[in-house]
Amino acid sequence: MRQMKHNIITFVFSVIAVLLSLPTMAARELSTDQEITSLLQNPDFGNQFQGWTLTLQGGNLVVQEKPDGTYEVQSEGCEFVLEQTLTDLPDGVYELCLDGYFAAEAMPGSTLHGSMFYLNDMKNVFISAGEYTDENPTNKVIAKPQDGKLTIKINGLCPASSTDFTVFSNLHLFYRGSEDEAFSACTSLLLDMRSILTTMWECHSTDITDFVQHPSCNASLMKSVKDEAYSTTASFSQLISHLNDLGNLLENVVESRTAYISLMRNTLQTENTANLLIANGLLTEQQYNQITQVLNTAIKGYTEGSFSNNDIENKLEEMAALSGLPKYVDNVMQISTPNDLCCFSVLVNDGMRTLDAQLTQDVDMTGITNFQPIGLYSNTDEEYADFYTYSYGGTFNGQGFQILNLSLQTIYEGGLFGRCYRARINNLGMVNVSVSGTGAQTCGALAGTLMQTQVNNCYVVGKILVNANGKFVSQFVGEGAWNTVFNNCYTLGNDFTNATAAELNNCYWGNIATQAAQSGELCYNLNNGETTNPIYFQTLGKDAYPVLLSDHEIVRRTSEGNYYNGDDEDAIISVENSHLSTVNSQLSMYDLNGRRLGRKPQNGLYIQGGKVRR
């Protein structure tokens, strides 16, 4: 019986071993030009990205079902890597084929190349949108296994802009046989790659006005592209080596063009910024001359193709460090001075309407008399077009800091922001604001007119003066229109907004907010009672109003409705004449004998709200 049991176990493990080795066995019995796509996991992406290792940065990567029932992967302004590895493959030559193309700035006629695909160390570039036709839909790369392994990688890139587009489908893997048997397939691939190099050369230009679709490139690389030649009588080893060299050349050109596009984009943006700032008195002549010299060397390097990728990286760092210019982190403008805030306003109002920005410290605007609201109204007949053309539509993050002592005059919408459309204003405090609108219809301390805009965790306190001739005037926002949303905001001014079509969530203003500001009740309510991860903070007895910086104290409430910091419920600030909550915090006090006290004793114990306190 014991021997029979042993035989059964041995048989089961043998069956399992055979089943596990089926893909290997199938691979070892491959015939020339046999398709082996079935060895891949989810090669048609019918199960989204199951079986693939996906790395994604920005944007989206989506799988769309096509009318014929197959699936297509589309990038949407993102950079990505899709990867999987086959193991235990027999020696020989393998070919990966996939349909698809790359389109710079999503232009169907673009001949700029971008995204790459790999088979082990061998590589090729996606054909451009301008090269793609129904008769020429396939991208190919050939490689030999390394230790029986074959790694497939698809690398989506965005060398031109965030609107670059990569699409691919119909992924197939073939075994092309021995080196001699695969020679014809390699020769065919060579012709395809040389055709791509021809398109690359024709796409090359030093014209700065067309630096995205036809960018410059390192001159030595472009010479290699132009001079590429190959004899079809070479051996297989020479042929596969040459295909490897061409793959590296294609990849180097893509990387160089990406760097040159970035250089030119930053150069032109810096030039435009410098011209605007000098015209508005926000740069000195010395600063402007220094900027001009650096930009001239950048343009010379671009047109000559003399820069390496490392040279461009150094030049961009030099440009970023130029005195007087805005500083950016991840394309977000950093605002730390009054000059920075004025620069931001100038750039937005000149056309960079979706520029994102954030405060890095409090900004005191005392003495600044020429500030103009961020986002403009224009008296045009096409009102809806005006929303897009002149209004602010980016994200402004105060990061909890304050803008102090802002004073401005405007003839249209007035406030820190003039007109916003689909903007986000977050985590910002404003202290002491004076807005004068001559002929303006809408004015407010934070903004004049907001449309489809979200305002989160913002406040206006101190001396608030808003004067205008229009009917929509307020000490927070003049007009909250067209589905604007306010979340967790307050002002100690008399009114909040003329909310013609706005949604107000947990917002406070007027006498009610003012009376509850010092006690901690306003802070507690703005946080909706949250004390673990609150939005607002207030050191009671020190801060006159709630703030957004976590180096101040968290406000808590006792069961009797009193407010305190820390863990000491005895450190209570009384709430007087407050109407934000229905709890009466003015509870009577008694000594330990039950006699009512007129005030808290200086020493000893007393009873309040049923609890003994000190």
PDB file of N, CA and C in Angstrom, residues 412-482:
ATOM      1  N   TYR A 412     -12.149  97.024 -14.871  1.00  0.00           N
ATOM      2  CA  TYR A 412     -13.081  95.930 -15.107  1.00  0.00           C
ATOM      3  C   TYR A 412     -13.204  95.101 -13.831  1.00  0.00           C
ATOM      4  N   GLU A 413     -13.247  93.774 -13.929  1.00  0.00           N
ATOM      5  CA  GLU A 413     -13.330  92.971 -12.700  1.00  0.00           C
ATOM      6  C   GLU A 413     -12.112  93.212 -11.833  1.00  0.00           C
ATOM      7  N   GLY A 414     -12.336  93.266 -10.524  1.00  0.00           N
ATOM      8  CA  GLY A 414     -11.225  93.596  -9.643  1.00  0.00           C
ATOM      9  C   GLY A 414     -11.100  92.652  -8.477  1.00  0.00           C
ATOM     10  N   GLY A 415      -9.875  92.449  -8.024  1.00  0.00           N
ATOM     11  CA  GLY A 415      -9.513  91.576  -6.925  1.00  0.00           C
ATOM     12  C   GLY A 415      -8.146  91.008  -7.225  1.00  0.00           C
ATOM     13  N   LEU A 416      -7.641  90.127  -6.360  1.00  0.00           N
ATOM     14  CA  LEU A 416      -6.396  89.448  -6.694  1.00  0.00           C
ATOM     15  C   LEU A 416      -6.526  88.810  -8.075  1.00  0.00           C
ATOM     16  N   PHE A 417      -7.655  88.152  -8.304  1.00  0.00           N
ATOM     17  CA  PHE A 417      -7.997  87.619  -9.616  1.00  0.00           C
ATOM     18  C   PHE A 417      -9.100  88.488 -10.210  1.00  0.00           C
ATOM     19  N   GLY A 418      -8.993  88.767 -11.504  1.00  0.00           N
ATOM     20  CA  GLY A 418     -10.030  89.553 -12.157  1.00  0.00           C
ATOM     21  C   GLY A 418     -11.170  88.675 -12.601  1.00  0.00           C
ATOM     22  N   ARG A 419     -10.930  87.897 -13.644  1.00  0.00           N
ATOM     23  CA  ARG A 419     -11.927  86.945 -14.133  1.00  0.00           C
ATOM     24  C   ARG A 419     -11.267  85.568 -14.247  1.00  0.00           C
ATOM     25  N   CYS A 420     -11.946  84.553 -13.717  1.00  0.00           N
ATOM     26  CA  CYS A 420     -11.461  83.179 -13.797  1.00  0.00           C
ATOM     27  C   CYS A 420     -12.513  82.302 -14.461  1.00  0.00           C
ATOM     28  N   TYR A 421     -12.057  81.407 -15.286  1.00  0.00           N
ATOM     29  CA  TYR A 421     -12.936  80.425 -15.906  1.00  0.00           C
ATOM     30  C   TYR A 421     -12.267  79.062 -15.816  1.00  0.00           C
ATOM     31  N   ARG A 422     -12.916  78.134 -15.115  1.00  0.00           N
ATOM     32  CA  ARG A 422     -12.397  76.784 -14.892  1.00  0.00           C
ATOM     33  C   ARG A 422     -11.033  76.814 -14.215  1.00  0.00           C
ATOM     34  N   ALA A 423     -10.896  77.670 -13.232  1.00  0.00           N
ATOM     35  CA  ALA A 423      -9.651  77.746 -12.459  1.00  0.00           C
ATOM     36  C   ALA A 423      -9.838  77.031 -11.117  1.00  0.00           C
ATOM     37  N   ARG A 424      -8.718  76.866 -10.418  1.00  0.00           N
ATOM     38  CA  ARG A 424      -8.732  76.355  -9.043  1.00  0.00           C
ATOM     39  C   ARG A 424      -7.864  77.269  -8.190  1.00  0.00           C
ATOM     40  N   ILE A 425      -8.450  77.758  -7.115  1.00  0.00           N
ATOM     41  CA  ILE A 425      -7.728  78.611  -6.173  1.00  0.00           C
ATOM     42  C   ILE A 425      -7.781  77.916  -4.827  1.00  0.00           C
ATOM     43  N   ASN A 426      -6.625  77.524  -4.310  1.00  0.00           N
ATOM     44  CA  ASN A 426      -6.582  76.659  -3.138  1.00  0.00           C
ATOM     45  C   ASN A 426      -5.676  77.226  -2.046  1.00  0.00           C
ATOM     46  N   ASN A 427      -6.087  77.015  -0.790  1.00  0.00           N
ATOM     47  CA  ASN A 427      -5.207  77.156   0.379  1.00  0.00           C
ATOM     48  C   ASN A 427      -4.512  78.514   0.443  1.00  0.00           C
ATOM     49  N   LEU A 428      -5.311  79.559   0.361  1.00  0.00           N
ATOM     50  CA  LEU A 428      -4.759  80.911   0.287  1.00  0.00           C
ATOM     51  C   LEU A 428      -5.429  81.821   1.304  1.00  0.00           C
ATOM     52  N   GLY A 429      -4.601  82.597   2.002  1.00  0.00           N
ATOM     53  CA  GLY A 429      -5.100  83.628   2.892  1.00  0.00           C
ATOM     54  C   GLY A 429      -4.765  85.009   2.365  1.00  0.00           C
ATOM     55  N   MET A 430      -5.672  85.965   2.582  1.00  0.00           N
ATOM     56  CA  MET A 430      -5.419  87.356   2.195  1.00  0.00           C
ATOM     57  C   MET A 430      -5.703  88.253   3.383  1.00  0.00           C
ATOM     58  N   VAL A 431      -4.758  89.146   3.669  1.00  0.00           N
ATOM     59  CA  VAL A 431      -4.853  90.028   4.825  1.00  0.00           C
ATOM     60  C   VAL A 431      -4.682  91.472   4.359  1.00  0.00           C
ATOM     61  N   ASN A 432      -5.675  92.312   4.681  1.00  0.00           N
ATOM     62  CA  ASN A 432      -5.665  93.729   4.328  1.00  0.00           C
ATOM     63  C   ASN A 432      -5.675  93.903   2.804  1.00  0.00           C
ATOM     64  N   VAL A 433      -6.845  94.125   2.277  1.00  0.00           N
ATOM     65  CA  VAL A 433      -7.024  94.223   0.825  1.00  0.00           C
ATOM     66  C   VAL A 433      -7.788  95.498   0.505  1.00  0.00           C
ATOM     67  N   SER A 434      -7.315  96.209  -0.519  1.00  0.00           N
ATOM     68  CA  SER A 434      -8.013  97.396  -0.989  1.00  0.00           C
ATOM     69  C   SER A 434      -8.181  97.296  -2.498  1.00  0.00           C
ATOM     70  N   VAL A 435      -9.445  97.267  -2.944  1.00  0.00           N
ATOM     71  CA  VAL A 435      -9.749  97.146  -4.360  1.00  0.00           C
ATOM     72  C   VAL A 435     -10.623  98.322  -4.760  1.00  0.00           C
ATOM     73  N   SER A 436     -10.180  99.019  -5.792  1.00  0.00           N
ATOM     74  CA  SER A 436     -10.963 100.123  -6.322  1.00  0.00           C
ATOM     75  C   SER A 436     -11.261  99.842  -7.781  1.00  0.00           C
ATOM     76  N   GLY A 437     -12.546  99.738  -8.101  1.00  0.00           N
ATOM     77  CA  GLY A 437     -12.950  99.440  -9.463  1.00  0.00           C
ATOM     78  C   GLY A 437     -13.623 100.632 -10.106  1.00  0.00           C
ATOM     79  N   THR A 438     -12.943 101.266 -11.052  1.00  0.00           N
ATOM     80  CA  THR A 438     -13.513 102.404 -11.765  1.00  0.00           C
ATOM     81  C   THR A 438     -14.318 101.889 -12.951  1.00  0.00           C
ATOM     82  N   GLY A 439     -15.611 101.970 -12.846  1.00  0.00           N
ATOM     83  CA  GLY A 439     -16.465 101.461 -13.907  1.00  0.00           C
ATOM     84  C   GLY A 439     -16.629  99.959 -13.877  1.00  0.00           C
ATOM     85  N   ALA A 440     -16.066  99.292 -12.871  1.00  0.00           N
ATOM     86  CA  ALA A 440     -16.133  97.831 -12.793  1.00  0.00           C
ATOM     87  C   ALA A 440     -17.519  97.372 -12.385  1.00  0.00           C
ATOM     88  N   GLN A 441     -17.947  96.264 -12.956  1.00  0.00           N
ATOM     89  CA  GLN A 441     -19.230  95.673 -12.598  1.00  0.00           C
ATOM     90  C   GLN A 441     -19.106  94.729 -11.413  1.00  0.00           C
ATOM     91  N   THR A 442     -17.982  94.025 -11.307  1.00  0.00           N
ATOM     92  CA  THR A 442     -17.806  93.046 -10.223  1.00  0.00           C
ATOM     93  C   THR A 442     -16.444  93.234  -9.582  1.00  0.00           C
ATOM     94  N   CYS A 443     -16.431  93.335  -8.265  1.00  0.00           N
ATOM     95  CA  CYS A 443     -15.179  93.460  -7.526  1.00  0.00           C
ATOM     96  C   CYS A 443     -15.276  92.706  -6.215  1.00  0.00           C
ATOM     97  N   GLY A 444     -14.176  92.111  -5.820  1.00  0.00           N
ATOM     98  CA  GLY A 444     -14.081  91.442  -4.532  1.00  0.00           C
ATOM     99  C   GLY A 444     -12.633  91.362  -4.119  1.00  0.00           C
ATOM    100  N   ALA A 445     -12.382  91.053  -2.863  1.00  0.00           N
ATOM    101  CA  ALA A 445     -11.003  90.996  -2.385  1.00  0.00           C
ATOM    102  C   ALA A 445     -10.229  89.873  -3.067  1.00  0.00           C
ATOM    103  N   LEU A 446     -10.802  88.673  -3.094  1.00  0.00           N
ATOM    104  CA  LEU A 446     -10.133  87.543  -3.731  1.00  0.00           C
ATOM    105  C   LEU A 446     -10.263  87.591  -5.246  1.00  0.00           C
ATOM    106  N   ALA A 447     -11.458  87.899  -5.731  1.00  0.00           N
ATOM    107  CA  ALA A 447     -11.681  87.876  -7.181  1.00  0.00           C
ATOM    108  C   ALA A 447     -12.883  88.725  -7.549  1.00  0.00           C
ATOM    109  N   GLY A 448     -12.895  89.144  -8.824  1.00  0.00           N
ATOM    110  CA  GLY A 448     -14.049  89.857  -9.345  1.00  0.00           C
ATOM    111  C   GLY A 448     -15.134  88.903  -9.778  1.00  0.00           C
ATOM    112  N   THR A 449     -14.870  88.124 -10.839  1.00  0.00           N
ATOM    113  CA  THR A 449     -15.855  87.176 -11.362  1.00  0.00           C
ATOM    114  C   THR A 449     -15.234  85.798 -11.479  1.00  0.00           C
ATOM    115  N   LEU A 450     -15.943  84.805 -10.945  1.00  0.00           N
ATOM    116  CA  LEU A 450     -15.517  83.413 -11.059  1.00  0.00           C
ATOM    117  C   LEU A 450     -16.594  82.628 -11.793  1.00  0.00           C
ATOM    118  N   MET A 451     -16.176  81.834 -12.789  1.00  0.00           N
ATOM    119  CA  MET A 451     -17.102  81.000 -13.543  1.00  0.00           C
ATOM    120  C   MET A 451     -16.538  79.585 -13.618  1.00  0.00           C
ATOM    121  N   GLN A 452     -17.353  78.618 -13.257  1.00  0.00           N
ATOM    122  CA  GLN A 452     -16.940  77.215 -13.234  1.00  0.00           C
ATOM    123  C   GLN A 452     -15.580  77.059 -12.553  1.00  0.00           C
ATOM    124  N   THR A 453     -15.412  77.769 -11.482  1.00  0.00           N
ATOM    125  CA  THR A 453     -14.146  77.769 -10.748  1.00  0.00           C
ATOM    126  C   THR A 453     -14.362  77.188  -9.362  1.00  0.00           C
ATOM    127  N   GLN A 454     -13.355  76.508  -8.840  1.00  0.00           N
ATOM    128  CA  GLN A 454     -13.442  75.938  -7.496  1.00  0.00           C
ATOM    129  C   GLN A 454     -12.461  76.658  -6.578  1.00  0.00           C
ATOM    130  N   VAL A 455     -12.990  77.135  -5.453  1.00  0.00           N
ATOM    131  CA  VAL A 455     -12.182  77.830  -4.456  1.00  0.00           C
ATOM    132  C   VAL A 455     -12.208  76.991  -3.187  1.00  0.00           C
ATOM    133  N   ASN A 456     -11.057  76.499  -2.774  1.00  0.00           N
ATOM    134  CA  ASN A 456     -10.957  75.610  -1.629  1.00  0.00           C
ATOM    135  C   ASN A 456     -10.071  76.212  -0.547  1.00  0.00           C
ATOM    136  N   ASN A 457     -10.588  76.292   0.672  1.00  0.00           N
ATOM    137  CA  ASN A 457      -9.782  76.644   1.843  1.00  0.00           C
ATOM    138  C   ASN A 457      -9.094  78.000   1.672  1.00  0.00           C
ATOM    139  N   CYS A 458      -9.883  79.021   1.441  1.00  0.00           N
ATOM    140  CA  CYS A 458      -9.350  80.371   1.284  1.00  0.00           C
ATOM    141  C   CYS A 458     -10.053  81.324   2.251  1.00  0.00           C
ATOM    142  N   TYR A 459      -9.359  82.393   2.654  1.00  0.00           N
ATOM    143  CA  TYR A 459      -9.962  83.354   3.578  1.00  0.00           C
ATOM    144  C   TYR A 459      -9.445  84.758   3.308  1.00  0.00           C
ATOM    145  N   VAL A 460     -10.255  85.748   3.720  1.00  0.00           N
ATOM    146  CA  VAL A 460      -9.891  87.162   3.630  1.00  0.00           C
ATOM    147  C   VAL A 460     -10.182  87.806   4.975  1.00  0.00           C
ATOM    148  N   VAL A 461      -9.175  88.442   5.573  1.00  0.00           N
ATOM    149  CA  VAL A 461      -9.321  89.041   6.900  1.00  0.00           C
ATOM    150  C   VAL A 461      -8.616  90.391   6.917  1.00  0.00           C
ATOM    151  N   GLY A 462      -8.675  91.045   8.074  1.00  0.00           N
ATOM    152  CA  GLY A 462      -8.007  92.327   8.238  1.00  0.00           C
ATOM    153  C   GLY A 462      -8.861  93.458   7.713  1.00  0.00           C
ATOM    154  N   LYS A 463      -8.203  94.501   7.228  1.00  0.00           N
ATOM    155  CA  LYS A 463      -8.892  95.653   6.672  1.00  0.00           C
ATOM    156  C   LYS A 463      -9.262  95.358   5.223  1.00  0.00           C
ATOM    157  N   ILE A 464     -10.556  95.315   4.942  1.00  0.00           N
ATOM    158  CA  ILE A 464     -11.034  94.929   3.617  1.00  0.00           C
ATOM    159  C   ILE A 464     -11.836  96.088   3.036  1.00  0.00           C
ATOM    160  N   LEU A 465     -11.310  96.713   1.985  1.00  0.00           N
ATOM    161  CA  LEU A 465     -11.987  97.832   1.330  1.00  0.00           C
ATOM    162  C   LEU A 465     -12.224  97.470  -0.131  1.00  0.00           C
ATOM    163  N   VAL A 466     -13.479  97.420  -0.520  1.00  0.00           N
ATOM    164  CA  VAL A 466     -13.825  97.129  -1.907  1.00  0.00           C
ATOM    165  C   VAL A 466     -14.805  98.186  -2.372  1.00  0.00           C
ATOM    166  N   ASN A 467     -14.373  99.001  -3.309  1.00  0.00           N
ATOM    167  CA  ASN A 467     -15.214 100.069  -3.834  1.00  0.00           C
ATOM    168  C   ASN A 467     -15.333  99.946  -5.350  1.00  0.00           C
ATOM    169  N   ALA A 468     -16.568  99.934  -5.846  1.00  0.00           N
ATOM    170  CA  ALA A 468     -16.798  99.852  -7.286  1.00  0.00           C
ATOM    171  C   ALA A 468     -18.180 100.392  -7.592  1.00  0.00           C
ATOM    172  N   ASN A 469     -18.391 100.711  -8.847  1.00  0.00           N
ATOM    173  CA  ASN A 469     -19.673 101.258  -9.269  1.00  0.00           C
ATOM    174  C   ASN A 469     -20.695 100.186  -9.618  1.00  0.00           C
ATOM    175  N   GLY A 470     -20.230  98.942  -9.805  1.00  0.00           N
ATOM    176  CA  GLY A 470     -21.119  97.872 -10.234  1.00  0.00           C
ATOM    177  C   GLY A 470     -21.987  97.341  -9.119  1.00  0.00           C
ATOM    178  N   LYS A 471     -22.919  96.489  -9.475  1.00  0.00           N
ATOM    179  CA  LYS A 471     -23.857  95.936  -8.501  1.00  0.00           C
ATOM    180  C   LYS A 471     -23.311  94.704  -7.799  1.00  0.00           C
ATOM    181  N   PHE A 472     -22.274  94.046  -8.371  1.00  0.00           N
ATOM    182  CA  PHE A 472     -21.735  92.834  -7.769  1.00  0.00           C
ATOM    183  C   PHE A 472     -20.418  93.176  -7.069  1.00  0.00           C
ATOM    184  N   VAL A 473     -20.536  93.601  -5.834  1.00  0.00           N
ATOM    185  CA  VAL A 473     -19.377  93.981  -5.038  1.00  0.00           C
ATOM    186  C   VAL A 473     -19.442  93.252  -3.719  1.00  0.00           C
ATOM    187  N   SER A 474     -18.327  92.625  -3.332  1.00  0.00           N
ATOM    188  CA  SER A 474     -18.316  91.838  -2.105  1.00  0.00           C
ATOM    189  C   SER A 474     -16.925  91.851  -1.506  1.00  0.00           C
ATOM    190  N   GLN A 475     -16.856  91.529  -0.209  1.00  0.00           N
ATOM    191  CA  GLN A 475     -15.559  91.532   0.467  1.00  0.00           C
ATOM    192  C   GLN A 475     -14.858  90.183   0.403  1.00  0.00           C
ATOM    193  N   PHE A 476     -15.390  89.265  -0.396  1.00  0.00           N
ATOM    194  CA  PHE A 476     -14.675  88.014  -0.688  1.00  0.00           C
ATOM    195  C   PHE A 476     -14.563  87.852  -2.209  1.00  0.00           C
ATOM    196  N   VAL A 477     -15.657  87.553  -2.882  1.00  0.00           N
ATOM    197  CA  VAL A 477     -15.680  87.438  -4.347  1.00  0.00           C
ATOM    198  C   VAL A 477     -16.867  88.229  -4.868  1.00  0.00           C
ATOM    199  N   GLY A 478     -16.616  89.074  -5.863  1.00  0.00           N
ATOM    200  CA  GLY A 478     -17.692  89.907  -6.392  1.00  0.00           C
ATOM    201  C   GLY A 478     -18.851  89.101  -6.916  1.00  0.00           C
ATOM    202  N   GLU A 479     -18.566  88.135  -7.808  1.00  0.00           N
ATOM    203  CA  GLU A 479     -19.626  87.327  -8.393  1.00  0.00           C
ATOM    204  C   GLU A 479     -19.165  85.876  -8.512  1.00  0.00           C
ATOM    205  N   GLY A 480     -19.908  84.995  -7.869  1.00  0.00           N
ATOM    206  CA  GLY A 480     -19.682  83.561  -8.024  1.00  0.00           C
ATOM    207  C   GLY A 480     -20.710  83.026  -8.996  1.00  0.00           C
ATOM    208  N   ALA A 481     -20.311  82.855 -10.253  1.00  0.00           N
ATOM    209  CA  ALA A 481     -21.278  82.554 -11.308  1.00  0.00           C
ATOM    210  C   ALA A 481     -21.008  81.196 -11.939  1.00  0.00           C
ATOM    211  N   TRP A 482     -22.026  80.695 -12.626  1.00  0.00           N
ATOM    212  CA  TRP A 482     -21.888  79.565 -13.542  1.00  0.00           C
ATOM    213  C   TRP A 482     -21.208  78.362 -12.883  1.00  0.00           C
TER     214      TRP A 482
END
